[in-house]
mmCIF file of C-alpha atoms in Angstrom:
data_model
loop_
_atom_site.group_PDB
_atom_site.id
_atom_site.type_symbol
_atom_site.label_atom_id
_atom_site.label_comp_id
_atom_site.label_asym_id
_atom_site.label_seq_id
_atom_site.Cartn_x
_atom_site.Cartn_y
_atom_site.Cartn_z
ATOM 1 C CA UNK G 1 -7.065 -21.677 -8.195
ATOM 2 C CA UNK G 2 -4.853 -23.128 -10.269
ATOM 3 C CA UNK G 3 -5.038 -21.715 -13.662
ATOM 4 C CA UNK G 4 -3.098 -23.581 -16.004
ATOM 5 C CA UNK G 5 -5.152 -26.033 -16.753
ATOM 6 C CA UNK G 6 -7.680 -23.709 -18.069
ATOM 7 C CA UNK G 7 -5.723 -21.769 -20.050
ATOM 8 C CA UNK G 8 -6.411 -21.146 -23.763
ATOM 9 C CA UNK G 9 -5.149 -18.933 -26.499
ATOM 10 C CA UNK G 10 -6.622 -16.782 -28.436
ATOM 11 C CA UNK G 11 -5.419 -15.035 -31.587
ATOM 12 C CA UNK G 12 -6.767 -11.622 -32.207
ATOM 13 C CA UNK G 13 -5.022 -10.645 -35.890
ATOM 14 C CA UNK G 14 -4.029 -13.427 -38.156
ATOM 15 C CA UNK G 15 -0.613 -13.223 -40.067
ATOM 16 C CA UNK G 16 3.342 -12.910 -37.639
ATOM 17 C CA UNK G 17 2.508 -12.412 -34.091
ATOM 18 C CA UNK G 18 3.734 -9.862 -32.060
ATOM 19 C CA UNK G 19 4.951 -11.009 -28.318
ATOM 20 C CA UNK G 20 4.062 -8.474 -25.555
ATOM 21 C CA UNK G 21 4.390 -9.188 -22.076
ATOM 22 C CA UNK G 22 2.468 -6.511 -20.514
ATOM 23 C CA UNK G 23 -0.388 -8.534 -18.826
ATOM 24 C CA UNK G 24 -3.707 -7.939 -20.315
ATOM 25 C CA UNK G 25 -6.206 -8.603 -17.519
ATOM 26 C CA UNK G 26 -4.243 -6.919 -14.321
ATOM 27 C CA UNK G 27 -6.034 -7.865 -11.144
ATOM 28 C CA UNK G 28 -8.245 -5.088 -10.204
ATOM 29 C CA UNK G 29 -8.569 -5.137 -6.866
ATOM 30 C CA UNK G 30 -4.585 -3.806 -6.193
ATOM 31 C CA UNK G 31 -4.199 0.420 -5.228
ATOM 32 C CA UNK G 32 -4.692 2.657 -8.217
ATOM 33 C CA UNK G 33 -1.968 4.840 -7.151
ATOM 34 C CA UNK G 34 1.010 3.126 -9.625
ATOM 35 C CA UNK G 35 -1.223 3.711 -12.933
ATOM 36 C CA UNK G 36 -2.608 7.187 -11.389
ATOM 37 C CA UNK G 37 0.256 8.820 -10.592
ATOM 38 C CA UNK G 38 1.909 7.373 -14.118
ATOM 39 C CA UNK G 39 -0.927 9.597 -15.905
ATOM 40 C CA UNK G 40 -0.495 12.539 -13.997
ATOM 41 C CA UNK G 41 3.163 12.375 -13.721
ATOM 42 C CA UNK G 42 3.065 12.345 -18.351
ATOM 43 C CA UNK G 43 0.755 15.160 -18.509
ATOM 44 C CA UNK G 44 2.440 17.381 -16.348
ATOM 45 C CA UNK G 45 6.020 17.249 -18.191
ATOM 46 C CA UNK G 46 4.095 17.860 -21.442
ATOM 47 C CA UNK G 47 0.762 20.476 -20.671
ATOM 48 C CA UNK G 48 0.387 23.505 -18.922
ATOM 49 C CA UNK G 49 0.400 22.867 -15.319
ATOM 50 C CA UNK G 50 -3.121 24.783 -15.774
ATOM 51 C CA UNK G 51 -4.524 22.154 -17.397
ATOM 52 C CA UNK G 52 -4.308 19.505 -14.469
ATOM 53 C CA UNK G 53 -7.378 18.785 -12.378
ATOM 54 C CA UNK G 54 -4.817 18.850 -9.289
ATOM 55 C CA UNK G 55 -1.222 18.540 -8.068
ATOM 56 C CA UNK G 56 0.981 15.703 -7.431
ATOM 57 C CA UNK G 57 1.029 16.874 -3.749
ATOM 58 C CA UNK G 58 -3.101 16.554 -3.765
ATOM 59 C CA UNK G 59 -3.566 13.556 -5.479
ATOM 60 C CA UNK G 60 -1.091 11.783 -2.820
ATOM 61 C CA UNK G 61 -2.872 12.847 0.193
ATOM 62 C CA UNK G 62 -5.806 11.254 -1.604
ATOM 63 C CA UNK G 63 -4.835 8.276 -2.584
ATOM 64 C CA UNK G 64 -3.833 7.858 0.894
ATOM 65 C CA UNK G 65 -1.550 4.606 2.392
ATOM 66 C CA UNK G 66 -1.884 1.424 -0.095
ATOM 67 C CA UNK G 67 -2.961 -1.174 2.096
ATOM 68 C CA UNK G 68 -6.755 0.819 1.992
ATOM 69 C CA UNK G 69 -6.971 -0.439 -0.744
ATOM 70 C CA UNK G 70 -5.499 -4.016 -0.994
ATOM 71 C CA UNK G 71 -7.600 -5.264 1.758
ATOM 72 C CA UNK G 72 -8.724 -9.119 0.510
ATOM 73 C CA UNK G 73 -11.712 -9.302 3.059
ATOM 74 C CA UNK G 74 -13.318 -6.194 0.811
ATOM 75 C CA UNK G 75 -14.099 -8.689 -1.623
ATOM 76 C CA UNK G 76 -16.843 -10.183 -0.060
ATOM 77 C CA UNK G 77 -17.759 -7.304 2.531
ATOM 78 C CA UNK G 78 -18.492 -4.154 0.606
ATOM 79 C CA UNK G 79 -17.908 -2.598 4.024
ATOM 80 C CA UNK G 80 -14.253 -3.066 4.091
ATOM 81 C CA UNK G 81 -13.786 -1.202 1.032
ATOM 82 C CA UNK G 82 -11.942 2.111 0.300
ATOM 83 C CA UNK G 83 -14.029 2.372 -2.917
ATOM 84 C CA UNK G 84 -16.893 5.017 -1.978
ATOM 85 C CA UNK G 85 -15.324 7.333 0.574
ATOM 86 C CA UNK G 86 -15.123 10.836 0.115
ATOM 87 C CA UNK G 87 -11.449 10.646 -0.964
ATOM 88 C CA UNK G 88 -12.098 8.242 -3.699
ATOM 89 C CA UNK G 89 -15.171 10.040 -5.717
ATOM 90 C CA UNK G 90 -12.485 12.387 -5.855
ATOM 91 C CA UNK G 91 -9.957 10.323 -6.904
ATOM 92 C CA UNK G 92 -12.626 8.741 -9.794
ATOM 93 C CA UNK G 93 -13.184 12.456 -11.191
ATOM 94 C CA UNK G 94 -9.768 13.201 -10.859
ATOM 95 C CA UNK G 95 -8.664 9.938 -13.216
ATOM 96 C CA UNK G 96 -11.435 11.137 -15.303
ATOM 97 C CA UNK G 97 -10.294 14.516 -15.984
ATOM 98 C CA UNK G 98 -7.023 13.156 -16.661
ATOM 99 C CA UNK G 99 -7.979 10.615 -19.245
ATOM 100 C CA UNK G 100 -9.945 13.557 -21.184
ATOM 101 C CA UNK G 101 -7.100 15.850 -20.795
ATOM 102 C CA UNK G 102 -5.208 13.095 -22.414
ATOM 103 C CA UNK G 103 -7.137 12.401 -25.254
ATOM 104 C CA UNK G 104 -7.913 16.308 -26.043
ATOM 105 C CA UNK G 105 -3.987 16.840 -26.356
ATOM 106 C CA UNK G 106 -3.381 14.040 -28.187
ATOM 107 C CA UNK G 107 -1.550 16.342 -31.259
ATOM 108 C CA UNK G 108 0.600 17.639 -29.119
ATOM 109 C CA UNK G 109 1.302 14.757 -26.640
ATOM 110 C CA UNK G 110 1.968 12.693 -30.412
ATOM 111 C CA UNK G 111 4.130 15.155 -31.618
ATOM 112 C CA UNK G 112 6.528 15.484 -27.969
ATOM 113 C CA UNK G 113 6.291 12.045 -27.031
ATOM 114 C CA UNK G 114 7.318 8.563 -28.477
ATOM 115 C CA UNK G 115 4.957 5.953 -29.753
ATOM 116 C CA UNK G 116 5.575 3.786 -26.716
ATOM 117 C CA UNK G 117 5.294 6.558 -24.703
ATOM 118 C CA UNK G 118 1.686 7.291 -25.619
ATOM 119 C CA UNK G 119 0.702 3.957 -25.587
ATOM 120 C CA UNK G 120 1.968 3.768 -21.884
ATOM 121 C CA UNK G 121 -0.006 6.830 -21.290
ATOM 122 C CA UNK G 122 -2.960 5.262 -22.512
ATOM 123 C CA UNK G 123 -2.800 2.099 -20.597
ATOM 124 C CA UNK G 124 -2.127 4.326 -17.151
ATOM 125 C CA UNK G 125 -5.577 5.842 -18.232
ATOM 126 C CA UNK G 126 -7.554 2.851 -18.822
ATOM 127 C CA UNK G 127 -5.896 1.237 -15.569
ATOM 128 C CA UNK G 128 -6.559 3.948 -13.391
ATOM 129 C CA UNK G 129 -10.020 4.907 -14.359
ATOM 130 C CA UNK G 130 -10.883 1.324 -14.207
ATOM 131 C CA UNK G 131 -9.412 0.161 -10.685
ATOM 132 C CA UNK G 132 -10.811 3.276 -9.262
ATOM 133 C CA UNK G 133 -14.423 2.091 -10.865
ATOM 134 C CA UNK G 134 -13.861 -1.337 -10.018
ATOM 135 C CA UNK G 135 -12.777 -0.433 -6.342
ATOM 136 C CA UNK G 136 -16.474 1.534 -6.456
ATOM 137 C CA UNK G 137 -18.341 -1.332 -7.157
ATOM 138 C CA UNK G 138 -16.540 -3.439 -4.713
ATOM 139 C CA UNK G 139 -18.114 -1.419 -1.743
ATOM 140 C CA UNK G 140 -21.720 -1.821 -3.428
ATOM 141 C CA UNK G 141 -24.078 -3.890 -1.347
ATOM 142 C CA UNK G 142 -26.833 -4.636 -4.050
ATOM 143 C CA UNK G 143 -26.899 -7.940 -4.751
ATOM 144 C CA UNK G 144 -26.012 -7.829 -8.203
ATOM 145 C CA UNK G 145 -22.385 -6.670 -6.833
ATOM 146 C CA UNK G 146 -20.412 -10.168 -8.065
ATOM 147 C CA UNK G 147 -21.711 -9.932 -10.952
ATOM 148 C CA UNK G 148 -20.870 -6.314 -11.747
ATOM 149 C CA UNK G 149 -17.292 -6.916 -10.332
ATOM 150 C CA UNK G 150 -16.681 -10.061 -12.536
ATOM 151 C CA UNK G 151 -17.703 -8.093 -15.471
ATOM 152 C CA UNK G 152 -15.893 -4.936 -14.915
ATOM 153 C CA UNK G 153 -12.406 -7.492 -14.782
ATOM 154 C CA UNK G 154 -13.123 -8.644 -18.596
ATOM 155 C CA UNK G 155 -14.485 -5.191 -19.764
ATOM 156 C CA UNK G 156 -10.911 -4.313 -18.382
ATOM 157 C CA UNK G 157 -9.410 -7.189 -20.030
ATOM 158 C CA UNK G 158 -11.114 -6.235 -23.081
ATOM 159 C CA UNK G 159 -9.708 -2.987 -23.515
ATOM 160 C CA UNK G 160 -6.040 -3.432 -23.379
ATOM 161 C CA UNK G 161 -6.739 -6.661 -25.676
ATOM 162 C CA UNK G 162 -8.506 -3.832 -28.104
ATOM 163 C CA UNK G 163 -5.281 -1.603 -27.736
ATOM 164 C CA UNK G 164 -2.649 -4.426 -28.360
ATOM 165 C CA UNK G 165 -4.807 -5.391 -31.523
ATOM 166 C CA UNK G 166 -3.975 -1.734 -32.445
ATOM 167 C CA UNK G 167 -0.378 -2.289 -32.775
ATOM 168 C CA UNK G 168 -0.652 -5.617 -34.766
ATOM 169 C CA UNK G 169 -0.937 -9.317 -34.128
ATOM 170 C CA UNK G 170 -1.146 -10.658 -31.099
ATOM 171 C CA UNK G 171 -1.191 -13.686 -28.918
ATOM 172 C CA UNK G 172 -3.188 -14.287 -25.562
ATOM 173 C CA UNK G 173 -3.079 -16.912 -23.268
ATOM 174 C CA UNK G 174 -5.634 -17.275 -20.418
ATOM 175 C CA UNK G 175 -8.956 -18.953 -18.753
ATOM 176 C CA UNK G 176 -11.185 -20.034 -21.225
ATOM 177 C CA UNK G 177 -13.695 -18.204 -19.405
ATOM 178 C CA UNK G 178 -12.212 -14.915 -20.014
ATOM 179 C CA UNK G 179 -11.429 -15.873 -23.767
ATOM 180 C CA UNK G 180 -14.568 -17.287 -25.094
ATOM 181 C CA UNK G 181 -16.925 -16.115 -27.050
ATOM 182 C CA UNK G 182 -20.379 -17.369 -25.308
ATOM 183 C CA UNK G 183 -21.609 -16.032 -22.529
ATOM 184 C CA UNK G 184 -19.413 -17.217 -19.368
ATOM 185 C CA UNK G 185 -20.827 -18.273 -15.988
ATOM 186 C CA UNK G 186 -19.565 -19.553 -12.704
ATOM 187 C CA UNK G 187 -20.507 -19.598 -9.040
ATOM 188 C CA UNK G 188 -19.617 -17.363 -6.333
ATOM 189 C CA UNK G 189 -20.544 -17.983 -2.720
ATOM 190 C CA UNK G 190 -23.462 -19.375 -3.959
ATOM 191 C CA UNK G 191 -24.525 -16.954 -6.239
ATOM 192 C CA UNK G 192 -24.533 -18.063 -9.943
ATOM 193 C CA UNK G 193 -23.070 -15.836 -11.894
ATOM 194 C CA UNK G 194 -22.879 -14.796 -15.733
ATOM 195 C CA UNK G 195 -20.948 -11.926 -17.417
ATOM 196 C CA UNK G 196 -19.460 -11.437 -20.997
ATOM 197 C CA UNK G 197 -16.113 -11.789 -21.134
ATOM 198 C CA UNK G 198 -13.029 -9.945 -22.676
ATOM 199 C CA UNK G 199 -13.200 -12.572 -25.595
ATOM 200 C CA UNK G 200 -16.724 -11.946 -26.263
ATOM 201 C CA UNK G 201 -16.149 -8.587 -25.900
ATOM 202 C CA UNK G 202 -12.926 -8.174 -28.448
ATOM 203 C CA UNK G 203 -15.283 -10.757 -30.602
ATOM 204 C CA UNK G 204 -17.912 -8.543 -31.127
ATOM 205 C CA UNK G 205 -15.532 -5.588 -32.418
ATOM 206 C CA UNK G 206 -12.989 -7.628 -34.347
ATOM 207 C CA UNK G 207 -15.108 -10.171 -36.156
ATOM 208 C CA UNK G 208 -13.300 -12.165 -38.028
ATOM 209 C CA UNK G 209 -10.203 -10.765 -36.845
ATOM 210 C CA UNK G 210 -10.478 -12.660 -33.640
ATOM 211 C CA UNK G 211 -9.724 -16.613 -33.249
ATOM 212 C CA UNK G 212 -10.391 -18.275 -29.698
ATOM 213 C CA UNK G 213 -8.600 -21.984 -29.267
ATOM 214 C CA UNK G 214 -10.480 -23.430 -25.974
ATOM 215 C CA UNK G 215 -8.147 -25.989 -23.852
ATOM 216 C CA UNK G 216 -9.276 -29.148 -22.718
ATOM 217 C CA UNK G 217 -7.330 -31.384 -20.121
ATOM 218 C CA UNK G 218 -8.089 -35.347 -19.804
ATOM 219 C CA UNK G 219 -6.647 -35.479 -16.004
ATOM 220 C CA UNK G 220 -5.143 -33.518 -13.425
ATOM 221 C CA UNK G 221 -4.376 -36.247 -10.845
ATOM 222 C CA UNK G 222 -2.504 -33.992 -8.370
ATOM 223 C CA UNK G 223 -5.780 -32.389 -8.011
ATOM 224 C CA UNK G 224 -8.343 -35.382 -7.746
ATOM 225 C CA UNK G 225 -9.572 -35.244 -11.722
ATOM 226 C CA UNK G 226 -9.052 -38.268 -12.585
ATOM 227 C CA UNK G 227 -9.985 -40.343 -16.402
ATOM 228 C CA UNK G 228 -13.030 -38.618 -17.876
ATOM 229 C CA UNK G 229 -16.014 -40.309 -18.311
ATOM 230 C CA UNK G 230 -15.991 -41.482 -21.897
ATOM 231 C CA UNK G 231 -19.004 -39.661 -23.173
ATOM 232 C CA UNK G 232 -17.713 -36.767 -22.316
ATOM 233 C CA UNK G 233 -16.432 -34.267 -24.495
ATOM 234 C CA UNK G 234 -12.902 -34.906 -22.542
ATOM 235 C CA UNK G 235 -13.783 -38.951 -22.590
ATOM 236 C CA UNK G 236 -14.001 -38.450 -26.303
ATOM 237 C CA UNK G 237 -10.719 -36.738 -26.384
ATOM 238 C CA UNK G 238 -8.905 -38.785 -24.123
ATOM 239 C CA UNK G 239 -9.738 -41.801 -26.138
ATOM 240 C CA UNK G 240 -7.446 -40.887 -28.814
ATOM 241 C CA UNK G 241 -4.055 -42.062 -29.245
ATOM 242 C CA UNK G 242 -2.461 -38.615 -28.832
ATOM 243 C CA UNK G 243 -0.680 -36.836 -25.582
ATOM 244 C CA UNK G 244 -1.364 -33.736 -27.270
ATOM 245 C CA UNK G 245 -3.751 -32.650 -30.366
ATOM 246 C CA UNK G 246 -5.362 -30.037 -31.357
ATOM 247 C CA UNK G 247 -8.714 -30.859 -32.841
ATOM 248 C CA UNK G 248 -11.742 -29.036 -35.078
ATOM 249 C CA UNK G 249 -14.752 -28.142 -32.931
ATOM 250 C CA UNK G 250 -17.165 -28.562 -35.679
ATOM 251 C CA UNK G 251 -15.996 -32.524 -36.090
ATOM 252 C CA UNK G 252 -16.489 -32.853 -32.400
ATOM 253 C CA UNK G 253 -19.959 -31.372 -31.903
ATOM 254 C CA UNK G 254 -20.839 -33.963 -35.119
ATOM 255 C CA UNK G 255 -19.672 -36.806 -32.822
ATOM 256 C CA UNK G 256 -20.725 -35.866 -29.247
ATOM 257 C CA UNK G 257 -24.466 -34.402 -30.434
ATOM 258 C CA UNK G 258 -25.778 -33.286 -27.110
ATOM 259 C CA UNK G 259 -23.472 -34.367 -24.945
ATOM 260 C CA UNK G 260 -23.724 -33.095 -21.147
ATOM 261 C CA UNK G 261 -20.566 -31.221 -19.657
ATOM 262 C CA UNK G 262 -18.410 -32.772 -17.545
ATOM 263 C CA UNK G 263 -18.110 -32.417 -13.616
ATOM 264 C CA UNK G 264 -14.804 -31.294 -11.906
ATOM 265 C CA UNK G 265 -14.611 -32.683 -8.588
ATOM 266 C CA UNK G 266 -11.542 -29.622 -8.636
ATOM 267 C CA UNK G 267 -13.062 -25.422 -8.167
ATOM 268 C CA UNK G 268 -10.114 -25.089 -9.944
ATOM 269 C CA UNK G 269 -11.052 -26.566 -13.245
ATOM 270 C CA UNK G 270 -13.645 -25.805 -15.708
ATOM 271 C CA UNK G 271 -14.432 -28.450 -17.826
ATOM 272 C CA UNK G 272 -15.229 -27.327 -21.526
ATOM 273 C CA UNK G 273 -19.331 -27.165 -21.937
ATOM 274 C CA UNK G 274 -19.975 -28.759 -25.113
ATOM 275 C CA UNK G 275 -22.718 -26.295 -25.883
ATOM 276 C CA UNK G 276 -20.061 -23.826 -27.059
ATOM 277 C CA UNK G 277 -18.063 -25.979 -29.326
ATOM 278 C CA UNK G 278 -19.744 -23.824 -32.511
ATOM 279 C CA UNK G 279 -18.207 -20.679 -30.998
ATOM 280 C CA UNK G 280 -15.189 -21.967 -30.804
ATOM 281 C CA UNK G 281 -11.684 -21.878 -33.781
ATOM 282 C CA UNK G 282 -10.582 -25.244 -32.350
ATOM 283 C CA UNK G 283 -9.788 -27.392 -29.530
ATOM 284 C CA UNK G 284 -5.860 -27.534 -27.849
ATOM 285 C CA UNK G 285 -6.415 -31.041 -25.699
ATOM 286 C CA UNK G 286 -3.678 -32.339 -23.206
ATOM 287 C CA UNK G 287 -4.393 -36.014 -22.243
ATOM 288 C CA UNK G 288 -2.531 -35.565 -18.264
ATOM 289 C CA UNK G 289 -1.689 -32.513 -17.261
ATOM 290 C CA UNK G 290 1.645 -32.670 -14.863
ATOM 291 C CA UNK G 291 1.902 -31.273 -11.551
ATOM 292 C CA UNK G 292 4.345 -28.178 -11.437
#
């Protein structure tokens, strides 16, 4: 898919914004053993050796050769994933133990390591605890298994978006899908699916505190989407003298009443449903978007 054209920002703090390049949303299908072996590696140069659920030694064995876990045709056969054998139930109580340990020595861990340091910690926890949950639900076979999967990636999302907030201001860019504050919906080899997403989800527990700016695009001719139809919410839009504007959702909802959404003959562009416009801060449009 190409995701630039649906990218939008999203402000979660008002006031100077703080630039972080640590991706928020990781892909969660990649091997746990990077964030895993981060968390165990911290705790065990600053606890009692005692303390740890198991050794480095252990926790190698089961985590096993990476490519178990990287295999792209588990995503749509649960059978081809490494997410429910014996090894990784161990693994998911292992992480677990971990993150507790980490949290119930937080005085000490503050006092012998730097902020950045704990923060790191932190994120190794939330990563590993959530690939090796996500990797679970990839080998499910009930049918609500998309849907689970597409959720667990903004509840993901969601948290280091929470823990960024923490440290001040911040600035995200990505799919207006994962950034809005309405429900979000898609389909999936022909399921239909619908999930809240890490917006939504940072929305309910920042409140004011969190701005969402969808993006709307007029064409992408590269990919077949050509001049909107013009009572669309994009034919609206593209009508305007501008290249580039960013306009108030409220004044377009006023102006496009119940307008219908627009169809992409491109999967890889979402147009903006104008259903959500009241949820939305405002509206970044781009008349053409350019081939990269």
């Amino acid at each position: 898919m190409d995701a630039r054209p649906q990218r939008g920002p999203a402000r979660l703090r008002t006031g100077a914004l703080r630039r972080d390049r640590r991706p928020a949303g990781d892909d969660p299908r990649r091997e746990p053993r990077q964030a895993l072996t981060a968390l165990h590696d911290h705790l065990a140069a600053r606890v009692d050796m005692d303390l740890l659920p198991c050794t480095a030694e252990v926790l190698d064995r089961l985590l096993g050769a990476d490519d178990r876990w990287t295999d792209p045709a588990a995503m749509m056969d649960p059978a081809q994933s490494a997410g429910r054998t014996p090894e990784a139930e161990r693994l998911r109580l292992i992480a677990d133990d971990l993150a507790a340990l980490l949290d119930a020595q937080t005085p000490h861990l503050v006092a012998v390591s730097s902020r950045d340091e704990c923060d790191r910690a932190r994120l190794y926890a939330r990563t590993a605890t959530g690939l090796l949950r996500y990797h679970a639900c990839m080998a499910d076979t009930s049918p609500s298994r998309m849907a689970r999967l597409v959720g667990l990636r903004d509840s993901m999302m969601a948290a280091n978006l929470l823990a960024l907030a923490e440290r001040g201001p911040v600035l995200v860019h990505a799919h207006n899908g994962h950034l809005q504050r309405d429900e979000s919906s898609m389909r999936m080899g022909g399921l239909p699916l619908r999930w809240w997403s890490a917006g939504a989800i940072v929305g309910a527990h920042l409140g004011d505190g969190y701005a969402f700016l969808a993006t709307a695009l007029g064409t992408i001719r590269h990919r077949g989407v050509g001049t909107p139809p013009p009572d669309t919410l994009e034919g609206l839009l593209y009508a305007l003298p501008d290249d580039r504007c960013v306009v108030d959702p409220r004044r377009l909802k006023a102006v496009l009443g119940d307008a219908e959404p627009r169809v992409s003959p491109y999967h890889g562009y979402a147009p903006l449903d104008p259903a959500h416009l009241a949820n939305h801060d405002g509206v970044v449009f781009i008349k053409d978007a350019p081939q990269a």
